[in-house]
Short mmCIF file of C-alpha atoms in Angstrom, two decimals:
data_model
loop_
_atom_site.label_atom_id
_atom_site.label_comp_id
_atom_site.label_asym_id
_atom_site.label_seq_id
_atom_site.Cartn_x
_atom_site.Cartn_y
_atom_site.Cartn_z
CA MET A 1 82.20 -44.97 -28.44
CA HIS A 2 79.78 -44.25 -25.63
CA TRP A 3 79.78 -42.34 -22.43
CA VAL A 4 77.51 -41.62 -19.51
CA LEU A 5 75.97 -38.19 -19.18
CA GLY A 6 76.45 -37.48 -15.50
CA LEU A 7 73.40 -37.30 -13.28
CA LEU A 8 70.96 -37.88 -16.14
CA GLY A 9 71.99 -41.50 -16.41
CA LEU A 10 71.65 -41.41 -20.21
CA TRP A 11 73.94 -42.84 -22.86
CA CYS A 12 75.09 -41.36 -26.13
CA VAL A 13 76.93 -43.45 -28.70
CA GLY A 14 78.81 -42.78 -31.89
CA ALA A 15 80.57 -39.75 -33.29
CA GLY A 16 79.22 -36.24 -33.25
CA CYS A 17 77.87 -36.12 -29.69
CA GLY A 18 78.50 -33.34 -27.27
CA PRO A 19 76.35 -30.67 -25.64
CA ALA A 20 76.40 -27.50 -27.66
CA PRO A 21 74.56 -24.17 -27.68
CA SER A 22 71.74 -23.76 -30.13
CA GLY A 23 72.41 -22.08 -33.45
CA ALA A 24 70.61 -20.32 -36.29
CA PRO A 25 70.15 -22.03 -39.66
CA ARG A 26 71.72 -20.47 -42.72
CA GLY A 27 69.26 -21.84 -45.24
CA SER A 28 71.37 -22.06 -48.39
CA GLY A 29 69.31 -25.03 -49.54
CA LEU A 30 72.49 -26.62 -50.99
CA ALA A 31 73.32 -30.18 -50.02
CA SER A 32 76.49 -30.23 -47.94
CA GLY A 33 76.24 -33.78 -46.53
CA PRO A 34 76.69 -36.57 -46.38
CA ALA A 35 75.16 -37.03 -42.97
CA ARG A 36 74.63 -40.52 -41.55
CA PRO A 37 71.41 -41.17 -39.62
CA GLY A 38 71.35 -43.17 -36.42
CA ILE A 39 70.64 -46.48 -38.18
CA ASP A 40 73.94 -46.20 -40.10
CA VAL A 41 75.87 -45.22 -36.98
CA LEU A 42 74.35 -48.10 -35.03
CA LEU A 43 75.28 -50.73 -37.60
CA SER A 44 78.77 -49.39 -38.32
CA ASP A 45 79.93 -48.20 -34.89
CA SER A 46 77.63 -49.53 -32.16
CA ILE A 47 76.13 -52.83 -33.29
CA ARG A 48 77.07 -54.34 -29.93
CA LEU A 49 74.01 -52.56 -28.53
CA VAL A 50 71.69 -54.93 -30.41
CA ARG A 51 73.80 -57.94 -31.34
CA GLY A 52 72.44 -61.10 -29.76
CA ARG A 53 69.35 -59.30 -28.44
CA ARG A 54 65.71 -59.61 -29.44
CA VAL A 55 64.68 -56.31 -30.96
CA GLY A 56 61.41 -54.43 -31.37
CA LEU A 57 61.50 -51.60 -33.92
CA VAL A 58 59.29 -48.49 -33.89
CA THR A 59 59.43 -46.93 -37.34
CA ASN A 60 57.63 -46.13 -40.59
CA GLN A 61 58.38 -45.39 -44.23
CA ALA A 62 61.00 -42.76 -43.32
CA GLY A 63 63.06 -45.25 -41.32
CA VAL A 64 65.82 -45.66 -43.90
CA ASP A 65 69.60 -45.42 -44.06
CA ALA A 66 71.57 -42.77 -45.95
CA ARG A 67 71.00 -44.63 -49.22
CA GLY A 68 67.27 -45.08 -48.73
CA ASN A 69 67.37 -48.73 -47.62
CA SER A 70 64.83 -49.63 -44.94
CA ASP A 71 65.83 -50.21 -41.33
CA VAL A 72 64.10 -53.59 -41.43
CA GLU A 73 66.22 -54.70 -44.37
CA ARG A 74 69.45 -53.34 -42.90
CA LEU A 75 68.91 -54.90 -39.47
CA ARG A 76 67.97 -58.29 -40.85
CA ASP A 77 70.92 -58.28 -43.27
CA ALA A 78 73.18 -57.53 -40.28
CA GLY A 79 71.88 -60.61 -38.49
CA ILE A 80 69.91 -58.67 -35.89
CA ARG A 81 66.95 -60.60 -34.51
CA LEU A 82 63.88 -58.49 -35.17
CA VAL A 83 60.85 -59.93 -33.39
CA ALA A 84 58.22 -57.18 -33.75
CA LEU A 85 57.51 -53.90 -35.55
CA PHE A 86 55.60 -50.92 -34.14
CA SER A 87 54.10 -47.99 -36.05
CA PRO A 88 53.16 -44.39 -35.09
CA GLU A 89 50.45 -42.09 -36.47
CA HIS A 90 49.90 -42.63 -40.23
CA GLY A 91 50.94 -46.27 -39.91
CA PHE A 92 53.96 -48.32 -40.92
CA ARG A 93 53.68 -47.24 -44.57
CA GLY A 94 52.86 -43.62 -43.75
CA THR A 95 49.63 -43.55 -45.74
CA ALA A 96 46.89 -43.36 -43.08
CA ASP A 97 44.90 -40.15 -42.77
CA PRO A 98 45.84 -37.72 -39.97
CA GLY A 99 44.18 -38.62 -36.71
CA ALA A 100 42.83 -41.89 -38.11
CA ALA A 101 43.17 -44.94 -35.88
CA VAL A 102 45.51 -47.51 -37.40
CA ALA A 103 44.95 -51.22 -36.89
CA SER A 104 47.71 -53.68 -36.03
CA THR A 105 48.62 -56.01 -38.85
CA ARG A 106 51.42 -58.22 -40.13
CA ASP A 107 54.25 -57.31 -42.49
CA SER A 108 53.85 -59.37 -45.64
CA ALA A 109 57.56 -59.14 -46.48
CA THR A 110 58.93 -60.48 -43.18
CA GLY A 111 55.94 -62.03 -41.45
CA LEU A 112 56.60 -59.86 -38.40
CA PRO A 113 53.67 -58.38 -36.47
CA ILE A 114 53.19 -54.63 -36.87
CA TYR A 115 51.66 -53.29 -33.68
CA SER A 116 49.94 -49.94 -34.09
CA LEU A 117 50.67 -47.32 -31.44
CA TYR A 118 48.05 -44.98 -32.89
CA GLY A 119 44.66 -46.58 -32.51
CA ARG A 120 43.23 -48.73 -29.75
CA THR A 121 46.42 -48.20 -27.77
CA SER A 122 49.14 -45.57 -27.86
CA ALA A 123 51.67 -47.57 -25.85
CA PRO A 124 53.05 -51.08 -26.24
CA THR A 125 51.07 -53.53 -24.13
CA ASP A 126 52.62 -56.26 -22.01
CA SER A 127 51.74 -58.86 -24.63
CA MET A 128 53.36 -56.80 -27.39
CA LEU A 129 56.61 -56.65 -25.40
CA ILE A 130 56.90 -60.37 -24.71
CA GLY A 131 60.25 -61.68 -25.92
CA ILE A 132 61.78 -58.23 -26.54
CA ASP A 133 65.10 -57.19 -24.97
CA VAL A 134 65.51 -53.76 -26.56
CA MET A 135 63.25 -51.28 -28.36
CA LEU A 136 64.68 -49.29 -31.25
CA VAL A 137 62.90 -46.05 -32.16
CA ASP A 138 63.60 -44.57 -35.58
CA LEU A 139 61.10 -41.84 -36.46
CA GLN A 140 61.62 -38.65 -38.48
CA ASP A 141 60.38 -35.74 -36.41
CA VAL A 142 59.51 -32.51 -38.25
CA GLY A 143 60.75 -29.91 -35.79
CA ALA A 144 57.34 -28.75 -34.54
CA ARG A 145 55.84 -29.59 -31.15
CA TYR A 146 52.47 -30.58 -32.67
CA TYR A 147 53.90 -33.74 -34.22
CA THR A 148 52.87 -36.90 -32.37
CA TYR A 149 56.09 -38.90 -32.73
CA LEU A 150 57.51 -37.59 -29.45
CA TRP A 151 54.33 -38.73 -27.69
CA THR A 152 54.79 -42.19 -29.22
CA THR A 153 58.45 -42.27 -28.17
CA VAL A 154 57.59 -41.33 -24.59
CA GLN A 155 54.87 -43.98 -24.46
CA VAL A 156 57.42 -46.55 -25.60
CA MET A 157 59.86 -45.36 -22.93
CA ARG A 158 57.22 -45.64 -20.22
CA ALA A 159 56.12 -49.12 -21.24
CA ALA A 160 59.67 -50.39 -21.69
CA ALA A 161 60.70 -49.15 -18.25
CA THR A 162 58.07 -51.36 -16.58
CA LYS A 163 59.68 -54.44 -18.19
CA ASP A 164 63.34 -53.39 -17.82
CA ILE A 165 63.61 -53.17 -21.60
CA ALA A 166 66.23 -50.78 -22.95
CA VAL A 167 65.19 -48.05 -25.40
CA ILE A 168 67.53 -46.88 -28.17
CA VAL A 169 66.57 -43.84 -30.25
CA LEU A 170 68.19 -43.85 -33.68
CA ASP A 171 68.41 -40.12 -34.19
CA ARG A 172 67.69 -38.13 -37.32
CA PRO A 173 68.26 -34.46 -38.22
CA ASN A 174 65.78 -31.81 -37.23
CA PRO A 175 64.76 -30.84 -40.79
CA LEU A 176 64.33 -27.20 -39.71
CA GLY A 177 67.69 -26.81 -38.00
CA GLY A 178 68.27 -25.66 -34.44
CA VAL A 179 66.33 -22.38 -34.07
CA ALA A 180 63.54 -22.16 -31.49
CA GLN A 181 60.49 -19.98 -32.29
CA GLY A 182 56.95 -19.51 -31.05
CA ASN A 183 55.34 -19.68 -27.64
CA VAL A 184 56.20 -22.28 -25.01
CA LEU A 185 53.54 -24.84 -24.14
CA ASP A 186 51.62 -24.61 -20.87
CA THR A 187 51.92 -28.23 -19.75
CA ALA A 188 48.46 -28.04 -18.17
CA LEU A 189 47.35 -28.61 -21.78
CA ALA A 190 49.78 -31.48 -22.43
CA SER A 191 48.47 -33.83 -25.12
CA PRO A 192 49.74 -35.91 -28.05
CA VAL A 193 50.05 -32.65 -30.04
CA GLY A 194 52.07 -30.93 -27.32
CA LEU A 195 53.71 -32.89 -24.52
CA LEU A 196 56.60 -30.85 -23.12
CA ALA A 197 57.17 -27.18 -22.28
CA VAL A 198 58.78 -26.50 -25.65
CA PRO A 199 58.02 -23.85 -28.29
CA MET A 200 56.13 -24.38 -31.52
CA ARG A 201 59.42 -24.73 -33.42
CA HIS A 202 61.70 -26.38 -30.88
CA GLY A 203 64.98 -26.79 -32.78
CA MET A 204 65.73 -30.22 -31.29
CA THR A 205 66.04 -33.73 -32.70
CA LEU A 206 63.83 -36.57 -31.52
CA GLY A 207 66.76 -38.01 -29.58
CA GLU A 208 67.31 -34.71 -27.80
CA LEU A 209 63.59 -34.41 -27.07
CA ALA A 210 63.61 -37.92 -25.60
CA ARG A 211 66.43 -36.89 -23.27
CA LEU A 212 64.51 -33.77 -22.26
CA ALA A 213 61.33 -35.79 -21.73
CA ARG A 214 63.16 -38.26 -19.52
CA SER A 215 64.17 -35.39 -17.26
CA ASP A 216 60.96 -33.33 -17.40
CA LEU A 217 58.60 -36.27 -16.93
CA GLY A 218 60.70 -38.21 -14.44
CA LEU A 219 60.93 -41.27 -16.68
CA THR A 220 63.09 -44.20 -15.61
CA ALA A 221 63.70 -45.69 -19.04
CA ASP A 222 67.17 -47.01 -19.85
CA LEU A 223 67.64 -44.58 -22.74
CA THR A 224 70.42 -44.53 -25.34
CA VAL A 225 70.57 -42.07 -28.23
CA VAL A 226 72.54 -43.08 -31.31
CA PRO A 227 73.30 -39.73 -32.94
CA VAL A 228 73.35 -38.50 -36.51
CA SER A 229 76.90 -38.25 -37.77
CA GLY A 230 77.84 -35.23 -39.87
CA TRP A 231 74.85 -33.04 -38.95
CA LYS A 232 75.19 -29.51 -37.59
CA ARG A 233 72.41 -27.60 -35.87
CA ALA A 234 72.45 -24.93 -38.57
CA MET A 235 71.63 -27.43 -41.33
CA PHE A 236 68.23 -27.85 -42.93
CA PHE A 237 67.26 -31.29 -44.19
CA ASP A 238 68.13 -30.63 -47.83
CA GLU A 239 71.65 -29.70 -46.73
CA THR A 240 72.31 -33.16 -45.29
CA GLY A 241 72.56 -35.21 -48.47
CA LEU A 242 69.96 -37.63 -47.04
CA PRO A 243 66.98 -38.82 -49.09
CA PHE A 244 63.80 -36.89 -48.32
CA ILE A 245 60.84 -39.15 -47.61
CA PRO A 246 57.62 -37.33 -46.65
CA PRO A 247 57.11 -38.02 -42.93
CA SER A 248 53.32 -37.95 -43.33
CA PRO A 249 50.82 -37.68 -46.21
CA ASN A 250 50.38 -33.89 -46.08
CA LEU A 251 53.99 -32.90 -45.44
CA ARG A 252 55.35 -33.64 -48.88
CA SER A 253 58.17 -31.13 -49.26
CA ILE A 254 60.77 -29.13 -47.37
CA GLU A 255 58.66 -26.05 -48.15
CA SER A 256 55.67 -27.51 -46.29
CA LEU A 257 57.88 -28.39 -43.32
CA LEU A 258 59.15 -24.80 -43.14
CA HIS A 259 55.59 -23.45 -42.78
CA TYR A 260 54.22 -26.22 -40.55
CA PRO A 261 55.24 -24.77 -37.14
CA GLY A 262 52.98 -21.79 -37.91
CA LEU A 263 50.27 -22.93 -40.27
CA CYS A 264 49.41 -25.97 -38.16
CA LEU A 265 47.61 -23.52 -35.85
CA PHE A 266 44.97 -23.11 -38.57
CA GLU A 267 44.00 -26.73 -37.95
CA GLY A 268 42.26 -25.35 -34.86
CA THR A 269 40.21 -22.90 -36.92
CA ASN A 270 37.60 -23.16 -39.66
CA LEU A 271 40.15 -22.33 -42.37
CA SER A 272 41.72 -25.06 -44.49
CA VAL A 273 45.48 -25.64 -44.54
CA GLY A 274 45.14 -27.32 -47.92
CA ARG A 275 45.07 -30.94 -46.81
CA GLY A 276 44.43 -33.05 -49.88
CA SER A 277 45.39 -30.21 -52.24
CA ASP A 278 48.58 -29.82 -54.28
CA HIS A 279 50.26 -27.69 -51.62
CA PRO A 280 49.18 -28.76 -48.12
CA PHE A 281 50.61 -26.61 -45.31
CA GLU A 282 51.85 -24.09 -47.84
CA GLN A 283 48.51 -22.26 -48.05
CA ILE A 284 45.40 -21.41 -46.07
CA GLY A 285 41.93 -20.59 -47.30
CA ALA A 286 38.15 -20.53 -46.98
CA PRO A 287 35.28 -19.76 -49.39
CA TRP A 288 34.61 -16.50 -47.54
CA LEU A 289 38.22 -15.28 -47.22
CA ASP A 290 38.80 -11.75 -48.58
CA THR A 291 42.28 -12.43 -49.94
CA VAL A 292 42.60 -9.01 -51.57
CA TRP A 293 42.13 -7.21 -48.24
CA VAL A 294 44.34 -9.62 -46.30
CA LEU A 295 47.15 -9.48 -48.84
CA LYS A 296 47.06 -5.68 -48.94
CA SER A 297 47.22 -5.61 -45.13
CA LEU A 298 50.08 -8.11 -45.08
CA ARG A 299 52.18 -5.79 -47.21
CA ALA A 300 51.95 -3.19 -44.46
CA THR A 301 53.37 -5.62 -41.87
CA THR A 302 56.87 -6.87 -41.17
CA THR A 303 56.99 -10.52 -42.21
CA PRO A 304 60.57 -11.17 -43.35
CA GLY A 305 61.70 -14.15 -45.34
CA VAL A 306 58.38 -15.01 -46.97
CA THR A 307 56.17 -13.86 -49.83
CA PHE A 308 52.41 -14.21 -50.19
CA GLY A 309 50.12 -14.63 -53.16
CA GLY A 310 46.44 -15.12 -53.82
CA VAL A 311 45.39 -18.58 -55.01
CA SER A 312 42.38 -20.82 -55.20
CA PHE A 313 42.51 -24.49 -54.30
CA ARG A 314 40.26 -27.44 -53.70
CA PRO A 315 40.79 -29.53 -50.56
CA GLU A 316 39.95 -33.08 -51.55
CA ARG A 317 38.71 -36.03 -49.55
CA PRO A 318 40.13 -37.66 -47.55
CA GLY A 319 42.50 -34.78 -46.97
CA ASP A 320 40.60 -31.98 -45.28
CA GLY A 321 37.11 -32.21 -43.82
CA LYS A 322 36.84 -28.42 -44.15
CA PHE A 323 35.33 -27.46 -47.50
CA SER A 324 36.09 -30.85 -49.05
CA ASP A 325 35.66 -30.73 -52.84
CA THR A 326 34.94 -26.98 -52.64
CA VAL A 327 37.06 -24.37 -54.36
CA VAL A 328 38.26 -21.92 -51.71
CA ALA A 329 39.96 -18.53 -51.83
CA GLY A 330 43.43 -18.88 -50.42
CA ILE A 331 46.80 -17.34 -49.65
CA ARG A 332 49.96 -19.21 -50.65
CA LEU A 333 53.19 -18.71 -48.72
CA GLN A 334 56.68 -19.16 -50.15
CA VAL A 335 59.90 -18.90 -48.15
CA THR A 336 62.52 -16.57 -49.63
CA ASP A 337 65.01 -16.44 -46.75
CA ARG A 338 65.06 -19.35 -44.31
CA ALA A 339 67.39 -17.61 -41.88
CA ARG A 340 64.95 -14.69 -41.44
CA TYR A 341 61.65 -16.54 -41.69
CA ASP A 342 59.60 -17.10 -38.55
CA PRO A 343 56.62 -19.30 -39.43
CA THR A 344 55.06 -18.87 -35.99
CA ALA A 345 55.07 -15.07 -36.07
CA THR A 346 53.81 -15.15 -39.66
CA ALA A 347 50.89 -17.38 -38.69
CA ILE A 348 49.91 -15.02 -35.86
CA THR A 349 50.00 -12.09 -38.29
CA LEU A 350 47.71 -13.99 -40.66
CA LEU A 351 45.32 -15.01 -37.90
CA SER A 352 45.15 -11.46 -36.55
CA LEU A 353 44.42 -9.95 -39.96
CA ILE A 354 41.78 -12.56 -40.80
CA ARG A 355 40.15 -11.95 -37.42
CA ALA A 356 40.16 -8.17 -38.11
CA ARG A 357 38.56 -8.65 -41.55
CA HIS A 358 36.16 -11.48 -40.68
CA PRO A 359 35.28 -11.22 -36.96
CA ASP A 360 32.00 -13.05 -37.51
CA LEU A 361 33.34 -15.72 -39.87
CA LEU A 362 36.63 -16.81 -38.31
CA ASP A 363 35.79 -19.58 -35.86
CA TRP A 364 37.85 -21.65 -33.44
CA ARG A 365 37.72 -25.40 -33.09
CA LEU A 366 37.94 -25.63 -29.33
CA PRO A 367 39.64 -27.14 -27.43
CA HIS A 368 41.86 -28.23 -30.33
CA PHE A 369 43.14 -24.74 -31.08
CA ASP A 370 44.17 -24.17 -27.47
CA ARG A 371 46.01 -27.51 -27.40
CA LEU A 372 47.92 -26.55 -30.52
CA ALA A 373 48.51 -23.01 -29.27
CA GLY A 374 49.87 -24.27 -25.95
CA GLY A 375 47.24 -22.49 -23.89
CA GLN A 376 44.35 -20.06 -24.23
CA ASP A 377 46.39 -16.85 -24.05
CA LEU A 378 47.09 -16.74 -27.77
CA ARG A 379 43.46 -17.07 -28.80
CA GLU A 380 42.33 -14.50 -26.24
CA ALA A 381 44.96 -12.01 -27.39
CA ILE A 382 43.80 -12.33 -31.00
CA LEU A 383 40.16 -11.97 -29.95
CA HIS A 384 41.02 -8.79 -28.03
CA GLY A 385 42.79 -7.30 -31.04
CA VAL A 386 46.29 -7.33 -29.59
CA PRO A 387 48.68 -6.57 -32.49
CA ALA A 388 50.59 -9.59 -33.75
CA ASP A 389 54.01 -8.08 -33.07
CA ARG A 390 53.05 -7.45 -29.43
CA ILE A 391 51.83 -11.04 -29.08
CA VAL A 392 55.10 -12.36 -30.47
CA ALA A 393 57.15 -10.05 -28.24
CA THR A 394 55.57 -11.58 -25.13
CA TRP A 395 57.07 -14.96 -26.09
CA ARG A 396 60.71 -13.85 -25.81
CA PRO A 397 61.31 -14.35 -22.05
CA ALA A 398 59.98 -17.92 -22.12
CA LEU A 399 61.96 -18.65 -25.30
CA ASP A 400 65.15 -17.41 -23.64
CA ARG A 401 64.51 -19.64 -20.64
CA PHE A 402 63.81 -22.59 -22.93
CA ASN A 403 67.06 -22.10 -24.84
CA GLN A 404 68.94 -22.21 -21.54
CA ARG A 405 66.95 -25.20 -20.25
CA ARG A 406 67.45 -27.32 -23.35
CA ALA A 407 71.22 -26.77 -23.52
CA PRO A 408 72.23 -29.81 -21.37
CA PHE A 409 70.18 -32.12 -23.60
CA LEU A 410 71.61 -31.02 -26.98
CA LEU A 411 73.92 -33.42 -28.80
CA TYR A 412 75.16 -31.51 -31.85
CA ASP A 413 77.52 -28.67 -32.60
CA ARG A 414 76.35 -25.47 -34.17
#
């Protein structure tokens, strides 16, 4: 069933919808599903939204139903007329290197064009939209504001609005649950790696973010969100019963997703996050890193829910341009209590300690770090030696305001 959401002019279909306050994840790690992603809800409960219409589909390798069958297969088997496919960063198969432009191509299985939205253009062009009545978006977000899939979704919404084409987001769980952590973006630095005034770990699904973006950016898209059925805000991805498909080449596990909202900040420094290694986004390192000193200092801090250990690893091409094929000294992180772990605060603690130990060796990749950090305040605070806990404490007022502001756009119970 569907209903109109008051003044926002948005639609929500299927079971499990209803504004709800945000909640904190429990983190048992035990599957308690089954949840049903938006593609299943669409085909079982709301197929009228696409029946008899010419459909464009924005998706990639993670666009599958609860049994792991691809959206393309499911839609075609249901008699839905797919006329074009569109892909985000990393491409339709999810194998392209991060940041690498992806060329448009054709799907060998169906003969459909695959238009890349991460290359020469980031938005569907007029010619790409010819003959399309509705755009479906089915992308697995990772729960961190740096991920570019929201940017792609917004670009689709903008382009579709100019042609009076409806947009339907087939929602998926936020793999990190509903907690919000980190600083809130200064929208003066809005970019593909940070579009809205949301924190580093935003605790929202892509469908909810699309609703927020429609309001914040004044978009006029005819937006419908088909929700996940059976998902609660407190659930992590491995508690849903859904198949885990890595959303991108260097986010290969739930463990890496848990650290990503914090360790992604190191992308804006001259330390490696382990791209191309066995544990990307679960470790950081550099040839010059004094891991003994940093680890000893970490033990004197309050970093709940995570343990640290010294490691060495070799970032390999084409994974990480920093120290490629060089053995580096590193620190591995491992979550021990998801409910207590704050990856953003932990990353600031690490950055602050590394800056204290290596003031002449730690370097920033500007302006990329500031885009990731949501402004220049974080970098300046670290440079001035502000303690990590004081930096994190300054985020609380903006986080509280964000939690209140996002409430009308949330679709799932705690």
